[in-house]
Structures are given as structure tokens and as C-alpha cells.
Amino acid sequence: MKSFFYRLPLILIFLGLSASAQDEVLTKQEAINLILENNLDIKVARNTRLIDENNADILNSGYLPSVTGNASGSIDKQNSEGVLANGDTRTAEGAETRRYSAAVNVNYTLFDGLGRYYNYKSFQERSEQSELEVRQTIENTILQLFTVYYEAARLTENTSTLEQALEISKDRLKRAQYQFEFGQNTGLDVLNAEVDINTDSINLLNSKQQLRNTMRDLNLILNRDLSAKFAADTIVTFVPGLQMENMYNEAQMNNVRLQIVEKDINMGLNDIRIAKSGYLPTIGLTGTYGWNESNNNSPLAFVLQNTSTGVTGTVNLTWNLFDGGTTITGIKNAKIAFQNQEIAKKQIQLEVERDIRNAWDSYTNALYVLQVQEKNLQTNQNNFNRTDERYKLGQVTSIEFRQAQLNLLNAELAKSQAKYNAKLAELQMLQVSGQLLNVEF
């Protein structure tokens, strides 16, 4: 009875593992598709890009004319008195005058010192920069995604490894119980085996809890139901043929931070040109088509009704010969801002060079550690197999067997950790080099 209740929690554990094993695998590509569709940061970045695209449209450029229409009407009642040339006096009581007018006005700026042209170019540069910022958000979010995804995959492997370790400990307990019943060992071996089962059970429970927490973290990033069940793909493939020199050259051309700051440089140069446009005149064209009508019932009026229509065109030139130094100050400030942008570009270039070299060193080191851990795992596997055979023959103690088992377990966990560390190091290097969105995951 004691043995049954002792094993009941273990039965429940394996039932839980069997249920989780039936969860549908969330592939890496499916995770990427979900995050591109649902992630909130990416949605905000895309909306910002749409705003900048609207600003860069011809409708916001200032190149199109403005057309306005206006109309008015008035009624005027007055009492008036007039003296004619022959000396007669005439009066008008409550004489009413009605006036109506309507006009369509067209205003167009022919030339504004090229300020409009460079302002439009700045809007276009900003639109392209916004597209780069969307890409930057996507890269950061995908890297965040795989940091959590591979953690879920690692914990999945760890859970499976700990499950196997628990099975080994259970077999060892059975063997110790049989040997104790036949008088081949003391009860101490049975107690040690039970203690090790408890330890392995706790480790397994903790691993399962960590896996559930990590899956909720992943669902949060994917912006979906936090309780959604899935299984992570534990297969990891590395991009072949990566070389440091190629990665460095790619970073100089494709790193998104460098491309964004390059747009800042272009907009800063346009700001200087926009400020200089204040030195040049503005030439505008104004056209009006108008209709006017006036009705007057006064006996003193020479014309009782007057109606006129016509077109008026005007070309005007405005040249601000001196604006109190505002233009000069604007040019000076624009040049200083441009210098700051050039300084920022140099700083980012140095940071990108540092980042790519650090990422390469981390990547190559992680690959070496993975190779060492794979060899270490094979060595510990062979050692455990031999120890297991000798334990069955009674040539080694349970303590020595347990140590070999722990060595194998730690080697398996270390190898799994090294595998995912190497993959994340590769992804970080690809992000710095600007190639993250161009590879298969």
C-alpha cells in the first residue's frame, strides 16, 4: 500500500507528460507568421509608417494649388436726402440696397526658394526611414521571439531528459528492492534509491513548471490566448558557411541602425537647404473668378441694378530682404544639427563594428562549446552504460551508479543548453549584420 501511494504522484506526472506530448507542434515559421500578424509593437510601427507615407504624398507636398470659394450677401436700408442741380430736394425713405457676390480663388506658389522641394524630399526620406524602423522592430521582436521559443524547446528537452532519469531511478529502486528481498544488500540501498526518486521527481516537476511559464511568455509575445497549448520544435539547424569578413561587410551595408542614421544625415542636409531658401524670393500666382450683383430701389440712385462678372489674375513676388536674422540663425542651427548627426553616425559605426566582432566571437565560442559538450555527452553515455552493466553484476555500488547517472544527466542538460546558446548567438550575429530576415530559421 505504501508503495502504491508513493508511486501515485509519479503516475500523475507521466499522465501529464503524455498529455503535453500530444500538443500540436508550433513550428518556427508559424511562430514568425503569428508574430508578424499579431505583435502589438509591430502593429504600432506599421501605423507610424503609414503616417509617414501619408506625409510624403503629393497631397502634402505644397506643389498643388489651393482653391477657395466665398460668397456673401448684404441688405442695406437707409433714409437719404439729396439736392438736385435745379435746387429741388428729393428724399428716400427706407431705400433698400441688396448686394450679392461669389468668387472662386486659386492660389499657387510658383517658386519659394526651393524650400518646398527640399521639405518634400525630407518627407520622403522620413518615409523610407520609417520603413527601416518597422524592419528594426521586426528584427528585435523576432530575436525576442526565438529567445523565448528556444528556451521553451530547451525546457522541453530537459523535461524529457529528466523523465528518462526518473525512469532509471525507478528501475534502480525495483532492483534494490528485489536484492533486499533476497538478502543481497541492506535496506540502505532501498532508502537511497527512494531519496533519488524524490529528487528526480522534484526536478521534473520544476522543469515542467518552468516550461509552462515559458510557454505563457511565448503566447504573450505572439499576442494570443496565454493558455494556448503547443509544443516547441527542438530541431536546430545552423546557417552554413558564415565567415567573419563577410559578416563585417554585410553589417556595413545592411545594418539597420546604420541605414536609419544615414536617413538622419540626408534629412539634416535638407534642413540646411530649407533654411537657406529664406534668402530667395517667393513668387506666387493668384487667380479669381467673381460675380457681383447690386440692387438699389432708391430714387436717388443713378443705376437701380448692377451685375458684373470677371476673371482676375495676379503674379506677386515677395522677397524678404532682411528678417531680423531669423534665416541666418536657422542656417547656423541646421548646420550644427547636421554635425551632430554626422557624429552620431560615426559613433554608431564604431558600435556596429564592435557588436559584429563581439557577436562573431560569441558565435564561434558557442559552437566550440557545443562540440565539446557533444563529445562530453558521448563520453558520459559510454561511462554510464559500462557502470550500468557493472551495477547489474554487483561490481559497483549504488552510489557509484548514481554518480554516473548524474554525470550523464548533467552532460545532456549542458549539451542542450549549449545547442540553443549557439543558435541564439548566431541569430544575434545575423541581426547585427542585417541578415536576420534573409535566412531560414
Coordinates of C-alpha atoms in Angstrom, one line a residue:
M1 CA 0.0 0.0 0.0
K2 CA 2.8 2.4 0.9
S3 CA 4.5 1.6 -2.5
F4 CA 1.3 2.4 -4.3
F5 CA 0.7 5.8 -2.7
Y6 CA 4.4 6.5 -3.2
R7 CA 4.1 5.9 -6.9
L8 CA 0.8 7.6 -7.4
P9 CA 2.3 11.1 -7.9
L10 CA 4.7 9.7 -10.5
I11 CA 1.8 8.2 -12.4
L12 CA 0.1 11.5 -12.5
I13 CA 3.3 13.2 -13.7
F14 CA 3.6 10.8 -16.6
L15 CA 0.0 11.2 -17.5
G16 CA 0.7 15.0 -17.6
L17 CA 3.7 14.4 -19.8
S18 CA 1.7 12.2 -22.2
A19 CA -1.0 14.9 -22.5
S20 CA 1.6 17.6 -23.2
A21 CA 3.3 15.4 -25.8
Q22 CA 0.1 15.4 -27.8
D23 CA 0.1 19.2 -28.2
E24 CA 0.5 20.4 -31.7
V25 CA 4.0 21.5 -32.7
L26 CA 4.3 25.2 -33.2
T27 CA 6.9 25.4 -36.0
K28 CA 9.3 28.3 -36.2
Q29 CA 7.8 29.6 -39.4
E30 CA 4.3 29.5 -37.8
A31 CA 5.6 31.5 -34.8
I32 CA 7.1 34.1 -37.2
N33 CA 3.8 34.4 -39.1
L34 CA 1.9 34.8 -35.9
I35 CA 4.2 37.5 -34.5
L36 CA 4.2 39.4 -37.8
E37 CA 0.4 39.4 -37.7
N38 CA -0.4 39.9 -34.1
N39 CA 2.5 41.5 -32.2
L40 CA 1.5 44.9 -30.9
D41 CA 4.9 46.6 -31.2
I42 CA 5.0 45.7 -34.9
K43 CA 1.4 47.0 -35.4
V44 CA 2.3 50.4 -33.8
A45 CA 5.5 50.6 -36.0
R46 CA 3.4 49.9 -39.1
N47 CA 0.9 52.5 -38.3
T48 CA 3.6 55.0 -37.8
R49 CA 5.0 54.1 -41.2
L50 CA 1.5 54.8 -42.7
I51 CA 1.5 58.2 -41.2
D52 CA 4.9 59.0 -42.7
E53 CA 3.8 57.6 -46.0
N54 CA 0.8 60.0 -46.0
N55 CA 3.1 62.9 -45.1
A56 CA 5.3 62.0 -48.1
D57 CA 2.4 62.0 -50.5
I58 CA 2.0 64.7 -53.2
L59 CA -1.1 65.9 -51.4
N60 CA 1.1 67.1 -48.5
S61 CA 4.0 68.4 -50.7
G62 CA 2.8 72.0 -51.3
Y63 CA 3.1 71.5 -55.0
L64 CA -0.6 71.6 -55.6
P65 CA -2.6 74.8 -55.8
S66 CA -5.2 75.8 -53.2
V67 CA -8.7 76.6 -54.4
T68 CA -11.2 78.5 -52.2
G69 CA -14.7 79.7 -52.7
N70 CA -16.5 82.5 -51.0
A71 CA -19.9 84.1 -51.2
S72 CA -21.6 87.0 -49.5
G73 CA -24.9 88.9 -49.4
S74 CA -26.0 92.1 -47.7
I75 CA -29.1 94.2 -47.3
D76 CA -28.8 97.9 -46.5
K77 CA -31.8 100.1 -45.6
Q78 CA -31.3 103.9 -45.3
N79 CA -33.1 107.1 -45.2
S80 CA -31.4 109.6 -47.6
E81 CA -32.0 113.1 -48.9
G82 CA -30.4 114.7 -52.0
V83 CA -30.4 118.2 -53.6
L84 CA -30.6 118.2 -57.4
A85 CA -28.9 120.7 -59.7
N86 CA -32.0 122.8 -60.1
G87 CA -32.3 123.2 -56.4
D88 CA -35.1 120.6 -55.9
T89 CA -34.8 118.3 -52.9
R90 CA -35.6 114.6 -53.0
T91 CA -35.8 112.2 -50.1
A92 CA -35.8 108.4 -50.0
E93 CA -37.4 106.8 -47.0
G94 CA -36.3 103.2 -46.3
A95 CA -34.3 102.9 -49.5
E96 CA -33.1 99.3 -49.8
T97 CA -29.8 98.2 -51.3
R98 CA -29.1 94.5 -51.9
R99 CA -25.6 93.2 -52.7
Y100 CA -24.6 89.7 -53.7
S101 CA -21.2 88.3 -54.6
A102 CA -19.5 85.0 -55.2
A103 CA -15.9 84.2 -56.2
V104 CA -13.5 81.3 -56.8
N105 CA -9.9 81.9 -55.9
V106 CA -6.9 79.9 -57.0
N107 CA -3.5 80.4 -55.3
Y108 CA -0.4 78.7 -56.4
T109 CA 3.2 79.2 -55.3
L110 CA 5.5 79.1 -58.4
F111 CA 8.7 79.4 -56.5
D112 CA 9.6 79.6 -52.8
G113 CA 13.3 79.4 -52.8
L114 CA 13.3 75.6 -53.2
G115 CA 12.2 75.2 -49.6
R116 CA 9.1 73.3 -50.7
Y117 CA 11.3 70.9 -52.8
Y118 CA 13.7 70.0 -50.0
N119 CA 10.9 69.8 -47.5
Y120 CA 9.2 67.2 -49.8
K121 CA 12.4 65.3 -50.1
S122 CA 12.7 65.2 -46.3
F123 CA 9.2 63.7 -46.0
Q124 CA 10.3 61.1 -48.5
E125 CA 13.5 60.3 -46.5
R126 CA 11.4 60.1 -43.3
S127 CA 9.0 57.7 -45.0
E128 CA 11.9 55.4 -46.0
Q129 CA 13.4 55.8 -42.5
S130 CA 10.0 54.7 -41.1
E131 CA 10.1 51.6 -43.2
L132 CA 13.6 50.8 -41.7
E133 CA 12.2 51.4 -38.2
V134 CA 9.5 48.8 -39.0
R135 CA 12.2 46.4 -40.0
Q136 CA 14.2 47.2 -36.9
T137 CA 11.1 46.5 -34.7
I138 CA 10.5 43.2 -36.6
E139 CA 14.2 42.1 -36.1
N140 CA 14.1 42.9 -32.4
T141 CA 10.8 41.2 -32.0
I142 CA 11.9 38.1 -33.9
L143 CA 15.1 37.9 -31.8
Q144 CA 12.9 38.2 -28.6
L145 CA 10.6 35.5 -30.0
F146 CA 13.4 33.0 -30.6
T147 CA 14.9 33.7 -27.2
V148 CA 11.7 32.6 -25.6
Y149 CA 11.0 29.9 -28.2
Y150 CA 14.3 28.2 -27.8
E151 CA 14.0 28.4 -24.1
A152 CA 10.8 26.5 -24.4
A153 CA 12.5 24.0 -26.7
R154 CA 15.4 23.6 -24.2
L155 CA 13.0 23.0 -21.3
T156 CA 11.1 20.5 -23.4
E157 CA 14.3 18.6 -23.9
N158 CA 15.2 19.0 -20.3
T159 CA 11.8 17.6 -19.3
S160 CA 12.3 14.6 -21.5
T161 CA 15.8 14.0 -20.1
L162 CA 14.6 14.3 -16.5
E163 CA 11.8 11.9 -17.3
Q164 CA 14.3 9.4 -18.5
A165 CA 16.4 10.0 -15.4
L166 CA 13.3 9.3 -13.3
E167 CA 12.7 6.0 -15.1
I168 CA 16.3 4.9 -14.5
S169 CA 15.8 5.7 -10.8
K170 CA 12.6 3.8 -10.7
D171 CA 14.3 0.7 -12.2
R172 CA 17.1 1.1 -9.7
L173 CA 14.6 1.1 -6.9
K174 CA 12.9 -2.1 -8.2
R175 CA 16.3 -3.7 -8.4
A176 CA 17.3 -2.6 -4.9
Q177 CA 14.0 -3.9 -3.5
Y178 CA 14.5 -7.3 -5.2
Q179 CA 18.1 -7.5 -4.0
F180 CA 16.9 -6.6 -0.5
E181 CA 14.2 -9.3 -0.5
F182 CA 16.8 -11.9 -1.5
G183 CA 19.3 -10.6 1.1
Q184 CA 21.8 -9.3 -1.4
N185 CA 22.0 -5.8 0.1
T186 CA 20.9 -3.8 3.1
G187 CA 17.8 -1.6 3.3
L188 CA 20.1 1.4 2.9
D189 CA 20.3 0.9 -0.8
V190 CA 16.5 1.0 -1.0
L191 CA 16.3 4.2 1.0
N192 CA 19.0 5.8 -1.2
A193 CA 17.0 4.8 -4.3
E194 CA 13.8 6.3 -2.8
V195 CA 15.6 9.6 -2.0
D196 CA 17.0 9.8 -5.5
I197 CA 13.5 9.2 -7.0
N198 CA 12.1 12.0 -4.8
T199 CA 14.9 14.3 -6.0
D200 CA 14.3 13.4 -9.7
S201 CA 10.6 13.9 -9.3
I202 CA 11.0 17.3 -7.8
N203 CA 13.4 18.3 -10.6
L204 CA 10.9 17.0 -13.2
L205 CA 8.1 19.0 -11.6
N206 CA 10.2 22.2 -11.5
S207 CA 11.1 21.7 -15.2
K208 CA 7.5 21.2 -16.2
Q209 CA 6.5 24.4 -14.3
Q210 CA 9.3 26.4 -16.0
L211 CA 8.1 25.1 -19.3
R212 CA 4.5 26.1 -18.7
N213 CA 5.7 29.6 -17.6
T214 CA 7.9 29.9 -20.7
M215 CA 5.0 28.9 -23.0
R216 CA 2.8 31.6 -21.5
D217 CA 5.7 34.1 -22.1
L218 CA 5.7 33.0 -25.7
N219 CA 2.0 33.3 -26.1
L220 CA 2.2 36.8 -24.7
I221 CA 4.8 37.8 -27.4
L222 CA 2.5 36.2 -30.0
N223 CA -0.4 38.2 -28.6
R224 CA -2.7 35.2 -28.3
D225 CA -4.5 33.3 -25.6
L226 CA -2.0 32.8 -22.8
S227 CA -3.4 29.3 -22.1
A228 CA -2.9 28.1 -25.7
K229 CA -1.2 24.7 -25.8
F230 CA 1.7 23.9 -28.1
A231 CA 4.9 22.0 -28.4
A232 CA 8.2 23.6 -29.4
D233 CA 10.3 22.3 -32.3
T234 CA 13.6 21.1 -30.8
I235 CA 15.4 20.7 -34.1
V236 CA 18.1 23.3 -34.6
T237 CA 19.9 24.0 -37.8
F238 CA 22.8 26.4 -38.3
V239 CA 23.5 28.6 -41.3
P240 CA 26.4 27.1 -43.1
G241 CA 29.5 28.9 -44.4
L242 CA 29.4 32.0 -42.2
Q243 CA 32.7 34.0 -42.3
M244 CA 33.8 36.9 -40.2
E245 CA 34.8 39.1 -43.1
N246 CA 31.6 38.6 -45.0
M247 CA 29.6 39.3 -41.8
Y248 CA 31.5 42.6 -41.2
N249 CA 31.0 43.7 -44.8
E250 CA 27.3 42.9 -44.7
A251 CA 27.0 44.8 -41.4
Q252 CA 28.5 47.9 -43.0
M253 CA 25.9 47.8 -45.8
N254 CA 22.8 46.3 -44.3
N255 CA 22.8 47.1 -40.5
V256 CA 19.5 48.7 -39.9
R257 CA 20.9 51.2 -37.3
L258 CA 23.4 52.5 -39.9
Q259 CA 20.7 52.8 -42.5
I260 CA 18.5 54.7 -40.2
V261 CA 21.2 57.2 -39.2
E262 CA 22.0 57.7 -42.9
K263 CA 18.5 58.9 -43.4
D264 CA 19.0 61.3 -40.5
I265 CA 22.1 62.7 -42.3
N266 CA 20.1 63.2 -45.5
M267 CA 17.2 64.9 -43.7
G268 CA 19.8 67.1 -41.9
L269 CA 21.3 68.2 -45.2
N270 CA 17.8 69.0 -46.5
D271 CA 17.1 71.1 -43.3
I272 CA 20.1 73.3 -44.2
R273 CA 18.9 73.8 -47.7
I274 CA 15.4 74.6 -46.4
A275 CA 16.8 77.2 -44.1
K276 CA 18.8 78.7 -47.0
S277 CA 15.7 79.1 -49.0
G278 CA 14.8 82.1 -46.8
Y279 CA 17.4 84.1 -48.8
L280 CA 15.4 83.7 -52.0
P281 CA 12.2 85.4 -53.1
T282 CA 8.8 83.8 -53.3
I283 CA 6.8 84.0 -56.5
G284 CA 3.1 83.3 -56.4
L285 CA 0.1 83.3 -58.8
T286 CA -3.4 84.2 -57.8
G287 CA -6.5 83.9 -60.0
T288 CA -10.1 84.9 -59.2
Y289 CA -13.3 84.4 -61.0
G290 CA -16.0 86.6 -59.4
W291 CA -19.7 87.5 -59.8
N292 CA -21.2 90.6 -58.2
E293 CA -24.7 92.0 -58.2
S294 CA -26.2 95.1 -56.6
N295 CA -29.9 96.1 -56.5
N296 CA -30.9 99.6 -55.3
N297 CA -34.5 101.0 -55.2
S298 CA -33.6 104.5 -54.1
P299 CA -34.9 107.3 -56.3
L300 CA -31.6 109.0 -55.8
A301 CA -29.6 106.2 -57.4
F302 CA -28.3 106.5 -61.0
V303 CA -28.4 102.7 -61.5
L304 CA -31.0 100.5 -60.0
Q305 CA -29.3 97.2 -60.7
N306 CA -25.6 96.4 -61.5
T307 CA -24.2 93.0 -62.3
S308 CA -20.6 92.2 -63.1
T309 CA -18.5 89.0 -63.7
G310 CA -14.9 88.7 -64.5
V311 CA -11.5 87.0 -64.1
T312 CA -8.6 88.5 -62.3
G313 CA -5.0 87.1 -62.4
T314 CA -2.1 88.4 -60.3
V315 CA 1.5 87.5 -60.1
N316 CA 3.2 88.6 -57.0
L317 CA 6.8 88.5 -55.8
T318 CA 7.8 88.6 -52.2
W319 CA 11.5 89.0 -51.2
N320 CA 12.3 89.3 -47.5
L321 CA 15.5 91.3 -47.8
F322 CA 16.1 91.2 -44.0
D323 CA 14.1 89.2 -41.4
G324 CA 16.0 90.4 -38.4
G325 CA 18.5 87.5 -38.6
T326 CA 16.0 84.6 -38.3
T327 CA 17.2 83.0 -41.5
I328 CA 20.9 83.3 -40.5
T329 CA 20.2 81.8 -37.1
G330 CA 18.2 78.9 -38.7
I331 CA 21.0 78.1 -41.1
K332 CA 23.6 78.1 -38.2
N333 CA 21.4 75.8 -36.1
A334 CA 20.7 73.5 -39.0
K335 CA 24.4 73.1 -39.7
I336 CA 25.1 72.3 -36.0
A337 CA 22.4 69.7 -36.0
F338 CA 23.9 68.2 -39.2
Q339 CA 27.3 68.0 -37.5
N340 CA 25.7 66.2 -34.5
Q341 CA 24.1 63.7 -36.9
E342 CA 27.5 63.0 -38.5
I343 CA 29.0 62.5 -35.1
A344 CA 26.1 60.1 -34.2
K345 CA 26.8 58.2 -37.4
K346 CA 30.5 57.7 -36.6
Q347 CA 29.5 56.6 -33.1
I348 CA 27.0 54.0 -34.5
Q349 CA 29.6 52.8 -37.0
L350 CA 32.0 52.1 -34.1
E351 CA 29.3 50.4 -32.1
V352 CA 28.2 48.2 -35.1
E353 CA 31.9 47.2 -35.7
R354 CA 32.2 46.3 -32.0
D355 CA 28.9 44.4 -32.0
I356 CA 29.7 42.3 -35.1
R357 CA 33.1 41.4 -33.7
N358 CA 31.7 40.5 -30.3
A359 CA 28.8 38.6 -31.9
W360 CA 31.2 36.6 -34.1
D361 CA 33.4 35.7 -31.1
S362 CA 30.3 34.7 -29.1
Y363 CA 29.1 32.6 -32.0
T364 CA 32.4 30.8 -32.6
N365 CA 32.9 30.2 -28.9
A366 CA 29.3 28.9 -28.6
L367 CA 29.9 26.5 -31.5
Y368 CA 33.1 25.2 -29.9
V369 CA 31.4 24.7 -26.5
L370 CA 28.6 22.8 -28.3
Q371 CA 31.2 20.5 -29.9
V372 CA 32.9 19.9 -26.6
Q373 CA 29.6 19.2 -24.9
E374 CA 28.6 16.7 -27.6
K375 CA 31.9 14.8 -27.0
N376 CA 31.4 15.1 -23.3
L377 CA 27.9 13.7 -23.6
Q378 CA 29.2 10.7 -25.6
T379 CA 31.9 10.1 -23.0
N380 CA 29.4 10.1 -20.2
Q381 CA 26.9 8.0 -22.1
N382 CA 29.6 5.3 -22.6
N383 CA 30.6 5.6 -18.9
F384 CA 27.0 5.2 -17.8
N385 CA 26.5 2.2 -20.0
R386 CA 29.5 0.4 -18.5
T387 CA 28.6 1.4 -15.0
D388 CA 25.1 0.1 -15.6
E389 CA 26.4 -3.2 -16.7
R390 CA 28.7 -3.5 -13.7
Y391 CA 26.0 -2.4 -11.4
K392 CA 23.7 -5.2 -12.6
L393 CA 26.6 -7.6 -11.9
G394 CA 27.1 -6.1 -8.4
Q395 CA 30.6 -4.8 -9.2
V396 CA 29.8 -1.2 -8.3
T397 CA 27.9 0.4 -5.5
S398 CA 24.6 2.3 -5.8
I399 CA 26.4 5.5 -5.0
E400 CA 28.8 5.0 -8.0
F401 CA 25.9 4.2 -10.2
R402 CA 24.1 7.3 -9.1
Q403 CA 27.1 9.4 -9.7
A404 CA 27.4 8.1 -13.3
Q405 CA 23.7 8.8 -13.8
L406 CA 24.1 12.4 -12.6
N407 CA 27.1 12.9 -14.8
L408 CA 25.1 11.7 -17.8
L409 CA 22.1 13.9 -16.8
N410 CA 24.3 17.0 -16.4
A411 CA 26.0 16.3 -19.7
E412 CA 22.7 16.0 -21.5
L413 CA 21.4 19.2 -19.9
A414 CA 24.7 21.1 -20.7
K415 CA 24.6 19.9 -24.3
S416 CA 21.1 21.1 -24.7
Q417 CA 21.9 24.5 -23.2
A418 CA 25.0 24.8 -25.5
K419 CA 22.9 24.0 -28.6
Y420 CA 20.4 26.8 -28.0
N421 CA 23.1 29.2 -26.8
A422 CA 24.9 28.7 -30.1
K423 CA 21.8 29.2 -32.1
L424 CA 20.9 32.4 -30.3
A425 CA 24.5 33.7 -30.8
E426 CA 24.1 33.0 -34.5
L427 CA 20.8 34.9 -34.6
Q428 CA 22.3 37.9 -32.8
M429 CA 25.2 38.0 -35.3
L430 CA 22.8 37.8 -38.2
Q431 CA 20.8 40.7 -36.8
V432 CA 23.9 42.9 -36.4
S433 CA 24.9 42.1 -40.0
G434 CA 21.5 42.9 -41.3
Q435 CA 20.8 39.3 -42.5
L436 CA 18.3 38.1 -39.9
L437 CA 15.3 38.4 -42.2
N438 CA 17.1 36.7 -45.1
V439 CA 17.7 33.3 -43.6
E440 CA 15.7 30.2 -42.8
F441 CA 15.1 29.5 -39.1

